[in-house]
Amino acid sequence: MASSGENKLFIKRNSSPFLAVLSAEGIVPKLLWTRRMDNGDVLTAQKWMNGRVLTPKEMSSEQVAGLLKKIHTSEPLLSMLRRLGKKPVTTAEILNRLAEQAKGRTETRALRQAINFLKDTAELAEYPKKMVCHSDINHNNWLLGQEEKNLYLVDWDQAVIADPAMDLAMLLYWYVEEDQWEDWLGLYGLEFNRSLQLRLIWHMVAMTLRFMFWHQEHAEMKKIILFEKDLLWLNDYAAEILH
């Protein structure tokens, strides 16, 4: 943070050119200037925002659904990620990465069942229209301006080009009760049909494995146990929708 009088700036070093497009789209706080330093570093300054992060309960709001829809349908964001060399991510690639990570780990029944579900349905869950996904829809990454009018989504380091269901699955599973999924998707502008249901549960299982493996690698036992419980519920849900 830099300040001059009452003016405050949020300064970043060597941030991605993607930041400028996010700013132009109104998805992150406004980018004010970019400067190249003598040592080759590039500094960017964003408007300092006084506000707060969203609470978990606020994640089911219409405002969140609207901003996520805006992100997922933004052609400028998609064009910039492509220019930066990002390639669309398929369910087959996600599956292969998770299957590789699963090797050498203790194979529980839940883990085996989850991997088998992802394998059996990867082709059915593949969606051709790929858009920009944030891929870490944690409530701490959503910032609400002081007057609670402007909502922003920050921390774009893990952005990918993928099925928007990747983001939707994460948000629904963590923050919206199952019996309200259909209503929330209506706010976003989607009909909750069988095809979408499969894509969502596929990405929910994949996401849970991804985070479970991460916490295993960092020896965070309490988190591992929580994700294993999630996996048991998801495996049962997946089995139900397949029959």
Short mmCIF file of C-alpha atoms in Angstrom, two decimals:
data_model
loop_
_atom_site.label_atom_id
_atom_site.label_comp_id
_atom_site.label_asym_id
_atom_site.label_seq_id
_atom_site.Cartn_x
_atom_site.Cartn_y
_atom_site.Cartn_z
CA MET A 1 0.00 0.00 0.00
CA ALA A 2 1.28 3.46 -0.90
CA SER A 3 -0.24 6.75 0.24
CA SER A 4 0.10 10.42 -0.56
CA GLY A 5 -2.05 12.68 1.57
CA GLU A 6 -5.51 11.12 1.58
CA ASN A 7 -4.89 9.14 -1.61
CA LYS A 8 -4.05 5.44 -1.23
CA LEU A 9 -2.88 3.01 -3.88
CA PHE A 10 -2.51 -0.76 -3.99
CA ILE A 11 0.85 -1.42 -5.69
CA LYS A 12 1.78 -4.72 -7.36
CA ARG A 13 5.05 -5.78 -8.96
CA ASN A 14 5.18 -7.75 -12.22
CA SER A 15 1.48 -8.55 -12.28
CA SER A 16 -0.03 -10.23 -15.33
CA PRO A 17 -1.33 -8.13 -18.28
CA PHE A 18 -4.58 -9.92 -17.48
CA LEU A 19 -5.02 -7.41 -14.64
CA ALA A 20 -5.66 -4.56 -17.09
CA VAL A 21 -8.51 -6.44 -18.76
CA LEU A 22 -10.01 -7.44 -15.39
CA SER A 23 -9.92 -3.76 -14.41
CA ALA A 24 -11.49 -2.61 -17.69
CA GLU A 25 -14.29 -5.14 -17.20
CA GLY A 26 -14.93 -3.86 -13.65
CA ILE A 27 -14.11 -7.22 -12.07
CA VAL A 28 -11.21 -5.96 -9.93
CA PRO A 29 -10.63 -2.46 -8.46
CA LYS A 30 -9.63 0.11 -11.06
CA LEU A 31 -6.10 0.02 -12.48
CA LEU A 32 -4.74 3.59 -12.40
CA TRP A 33 -1.30 3.29 -14.00
CA THR A 34 1.51 0.95 -15.06
CA ARG A 35 5.22 1.89 -14.95
CA ARG A 36 8.38 0.05 -15.97
CA MET A 37 11.26 0.52 -13.53
CA ASP A 38 14.98 0.81 -14.39
CA ASN A 39 15.60 -2.77 -13.21
CA GLY A 40 12.96 -4.12 -15.62
CA ASP A 41 10.22 -4.64 -13.02
CA VAL A 42 6.74 -3.41 -13.92
CA LEU A 43 4.71 -1.73 -11.19
CA THR A 44 0.93 -1.43 -11.38
CA ALA A 45 -1.21 0.76 -9.14
CA GLN A 46 -4.84 0.02 -8.37
CA LYS A 47 -7.33 2.19 -6.59
CA TRP A 48 -7.32 1.39 -2.87
CA MET A 49 -10.73 0.06 -1.89
CA ASN A 50 -12.14 0.27 1.60
CA GLY A 51 -14.54 -2.59 2.07
CA ARG A 52 -14.78 -6.14 3.29
CA VAL A 53 -14.79 -9.74 2.11
CA LEU A 54 -18.11 -11.52 1.68
CA THR A 55 -19.38 -13.81 4.39
CA PRO A 56 -20.15 -17.43 3.43
CA LYS A 57 -23.90 -16.68 3.68
CA GLU A 58 -23.60 -13.80 1.19
CA MET A 59 -22.14 -16.09 -1.47
CA SER A 60 -25.62 -17.23 -2.51
CA SER A 61 -26.63 -13.67 -3.44
CA GLU A 62 -27.89 -12.47 -6.81
CA GLN A 63 -24.96 -10.03 -6.94
CA VAL A 64 -22.45 -12.90 -6.82
CA ALA A 65 -24.38 -14.82 -9.49
CA GLY A 66 -24.39 -11.72 -11.70
CA LEU A 67 -20.66 -11.05 -11.46
CA LEU A 68 -19.80 -14.70 -12.07
CA LYS A 69 -22.03 -14.72 -15.15
CA LYS A 70 -20.30 -11.56 -16.39
CA ILE A 71 -16.89 -13.24 -15.97
CA HIS A 72 -17.96 -16.44 -17.70
CA THR A 73 -19.37 -14.58 -20.71
CA SER A 74 -16.58 -12.00 -21.11
CA GLU A 75 -14.93 -12.21 -24.53
CA PRO A 76 -12.14 -9.71 -23.59
CA LEU A 77 -11.10 -11.92 -20.64
CA LEU A 78 -11.11 -15.01 -22.84
CA SER A 79 -9.14 -13.29 -25.59
CA MET A 80 -6.44 -12.08 -23.16
CA LEU A 81 -5.97 -15.49 -21.52
CA ARG A 82 -5.58 -17.01 -24.98
CA ARG A 83 -2.97 -14.37 -25.86
CA LEU A 84 -1.13 -15.29 -22.66
CA GLY A 85 -0.89 -18.88 -23.91
CA LYS A 86 -3.63 -20.53 -21.86
CA LYS A 87 -5.22 -23.57 -23.50
CA PRO A 88 -8.73 -24.87 -22.76
CA VAL A 89 -8.81 -27.48 -20.00
CA THR A 90 -10.82 -30.66 -20.66
CA THR A 91 -12.31 -33.18 -18.25
CA ALA A 92 -9.85 -35.76 -19.63
CA GLU A 93 -6.90 -33.54 -18.65
CA ILE A 94 -8.31 -32.92 -15.17
CA LEU A 95 -8.91 -36.66 -14.74
CA ASN A 96 -5.39 -37.59 -15.88
CA ARG A 97 -3.83 -35.08 -13.48
CA LEU A 98 -5.88 -36.35 -10.52
CA ALA A 99 -5.27 -40.01 -11.38
CA GLU A 100 -1.53 -39.30 -11.47
CA GLN A 101 -1.69 -37.51 -8.12
CA ALA A 102 -3.63 -40.42 -6.62
CA LYS A 103 -0.79 -42.84 -7.35
CA GLY A 104 1.23 -43.77 -4.29
CA ARG A 105 -1.44 -42.59 -1.86
CA THR A 106 -3.40 -44.84 0.44
CA GLU A 107 -6.30 -45.99 -1.73
CA THR A 108 -9.44 -45.76 0.34
CA ARG A 109 -12.79 -46.98 -0.94
CA ALA A 110 -13.96 -43.36 -1.26
CA LEU A 111 -10.91 -42.37 -3.33
CA ARG A 112 -11.26 -45.37 -5.63
CA GLN A 113 -14.99 -44.72 -6.08
CA ALA A 114 -14.38 -41.04 -6.88
CA ILE A 115 -11.67 -41.74 -9.46
CA ASN A 116 -13.83 -44.42 -11.08
CA PHE A 117 -16.78 -42.01 -11.30
CA LEU A 118 -14.59 -39.36 -12.95
CA LYS A 119 -13.29 -41.94 -15.43
CA ASP A 120 -16.71 -43.36 -16.27
CA THR A 121 -18.32 -39.96 -16.86
CA ALA A 122 -15.46 -37.74 -18.13
CA GLU A 123 -16.72 -37.86 -21.69
CA LEU A 124 -20.34 -37.18 -20.71
CA ALA A 125 -19.26 -34.26 -18.48
CA GLU A 126 -17.11 -32.64 -21.18
CA TYR A 127 -18.56 -29.29 -22.28
CA PRO A 128 -17.39 -27.71 -25.55
CA LYS A 129 -17.92 -24.03 -24.74
CA LYS A 130 -14.95 -23.08 -22.56
CA MET A 131 -14.76 -19.69 -20.87
CA VAL A 132 -12.58 -17.96 -18.28
CA CYS A 133 -12.87 -19.57 -14.83
CA HIS A 134 -11.40 -18.18 -11.63
CA SER A 135 -11.04 -21.72 -10.14
CA ASP A 136 -10.81 -20.60 -6.48
CA ILE A 137 -14.25 -19.23 -5.64
CA ASN A 138 -13.52 -18.80 -1.93
CA HIS A 139 -15.59 -16.15 -0.13
CA ASN A 140 -12.34 -14.44 0.95
CA ASN A 141 -11.64 -13.58 -2.71
CA TRP A 142 -14.86 -11.57 -3.06
CA LEU A 143 -14.57 -7.92 -2.01
CA LEU A 144 -17.52 -5.63 -1.40
CA GLY A 145 -16.90 -1.87 -1.58
CA GLN A 146 -17.54 0.31 1.46
CA GLU A 147 -20.93 1.49 0.21
CA GLU A 148 -21.77 -2.14 -0.65
CA LYS A 149 -22.53 -1.31 -4.28
CA ASN A 150 -19.44 -2.59 -6.07
CA LEU A 151 -18.47 -6.25 -5.87
CA TYR A 152 -15.08 -7.51 -7.04
CA LEU A 153 -13.41 -10.90 -7.44
CA VAL A 154 -9.66 -10.86 -6.79
CA ASP A 155 -6.67 -13.26 -6.74
CA TRP A 156 -6.63 -14.43 -10.37
CA ASP A 157 -3.38 -16.41 -10.28
CA GLN A 158 -5.17 -19.73 -10.92
CA ALA A 159 -7.40 -18.54 -13.77
CA VAL A 160 -8.02 -21.12 -16.51
CA ILE A 161 -10.09 -21.56 -19.66
CA ALA A 162 -12.56 -24.30 -18.79
CA ASP A 163 -16.19 -25.31 -18.41
CA PRO A 164 -17.90 -22.60 -16.28
CA ALA A 165 -19.30 -25.52 -14.27
CA MET A 166 -15.88 -25.65 -12.58
CA ASP A 167 -16.59 -22.36 -10.78
CA LEU A 168 -20.30 -23.04 -10.34
CA ALA A 169 -19.63 -26.44 -8.74
CA MET A 170 -17.26 -24.95 -6.20
CA LEU A 171 -19.63 -22.15 -5.25
CA LEU A 172 -22.72 -24.33 -5.01
CA TYR A 173 -21.08 -27.08 -2.99
CA TRP A 174 -19.45 -24.77 -0.48
CA TYR A 175 -22.05 -22.06 -0.08
CA VAL A 176 -25.53 -23.06 -1.27
CA GLU A 177 -27.81 -25.71 0.24
CA GLU A 178 -28.54 -28.55 -2.18
CA ASP A 179 -32.29 -27.84 -2.25
CA GLN A 180 -31.50 -24.27 -3.39
CA TRP A 181 -29.11 -25.14 -6.22
CA GLU A 182 -31.82 -24.87 -8.87
CA ASP A 183 -32.95 -21.43 -7.63
CA TRP A 184 -29.38 -20.08 -7.48
CA LEU A 185 -28.65 -21.32 -11.00
CA GLY A 186 -31.79 -19.48 -12.08
CA LEU A 187 -30.22 -16.26 -10.74
CA TYR A 188 -27.13 -17.04 -12.81
CA GLY A 189 -29.31 -17.74 -15.85
CA LEU A 190 -29.13 -21.53 -16.20
CA GLU A 191 -31.73 -24.28 -16.13
CA PHE A 192 -30.85 -27.10 -13.74
CA ASN A 193 -31.22 -30.07 -16.09
CA ARG A 194 -29.68 -33.55 -16.01
CA SER A 195 -26.74 -32.62 -18.25
CA LEU A 196 -25.78 -29.64 -16.07
CA GLN A 197 -26.26 -31.73 -12.93
CA LEU A 198 -23.70 -34.26 -14.17
CA ARG A 199 -21.19 -31.55 -15.09
CA LEU A 200 -21.58 -29.96 -11.66
CA ILE A 201 -21.16 -33.17 -9.67
CA TRP A 202 -18.20 -34.15 -11.86
CA HIS A 203 -16.41 -30.91 -11.05
CA MET A 204 -17.44 -31.10 -7.39
CA VAL A 205 -15.74 -34.51 -7.10
CA ALA A 206 -12.68 -33.32 -9.05
CA MET A 207 -12.42 -30.16 -6.92
CA THR A 208 -12.69 -32.13 -3.68
CA LEU A 209 -9.91 -34.51 -4.75
CA ARG A 210 -7.76 -31.57 -5.82
CA PHE A 211 -8.04 -29.87 -2.42
CA MET A 212 -7.74 -33.14 -0.50
CA PHE A 213 -4.47 -33.97 -2.26
CA TRP A 214 -3.16 -30.45 -1.59
CA HIS A 215 -3.85 -30.75 2.14
CA GLN A 216 -2.29 -34.23 2.18
CA GLU A 217 0.89 -32.79 0.69
CA HIS A 218 0.91 -30.14 3.43
CA ALA A 219 0.10 -32.69 6.20
CA GLU A 220 -3.04 -30.82 7.32
CA MET A 221 -4.93 -33.72 8.86
CA LYS A 222 -8.04 -31.85 10.02
CA LYS A 223 -8.64 -30.47 6.52
CA ILE A 224 -7.99 -33.89 4.96
CA ILE A 225 -10.67 -35.47 7.18
CA LEU A 226 -13.18 -32.78 6.18
CA PHE A 227 -12.55 -33.30 2.47
CA GLU A 228 -12.78 -37.09 2.88
CA LYS A 229 -16.22 -36.62 4.45
CA ASP A 230 -17.20 -34.40 1.53
CA LEU A 231 -16.05 -37.12 -0.85
CA LEU A 232 -18.26 -39.74 0.80
CA TRP A 233 -21.34 -37.52 0.37
CA LEU A 234 -20.44 -36.64 -3.21
CA ASN A 235 -19.87 -40.29 -4.13
CA ASP A 236 -23.37 -41.13 -2.86
CA TYR A 237 -24.87 -38.18 -4.74
CA ALA A 238 -23.04 -39.17 -7.93
CA ALA A 239 -24.28 -42.76 -7.62
CA GLU A 240 -27.86 -41.54 -7.26
CA ILE A 241 -27.86 -39.37 -10.37
CA LEU A 242 -26.39 -42.19 -12.46
CA HIS A 243 -29.27 -44.53 -11.65
#
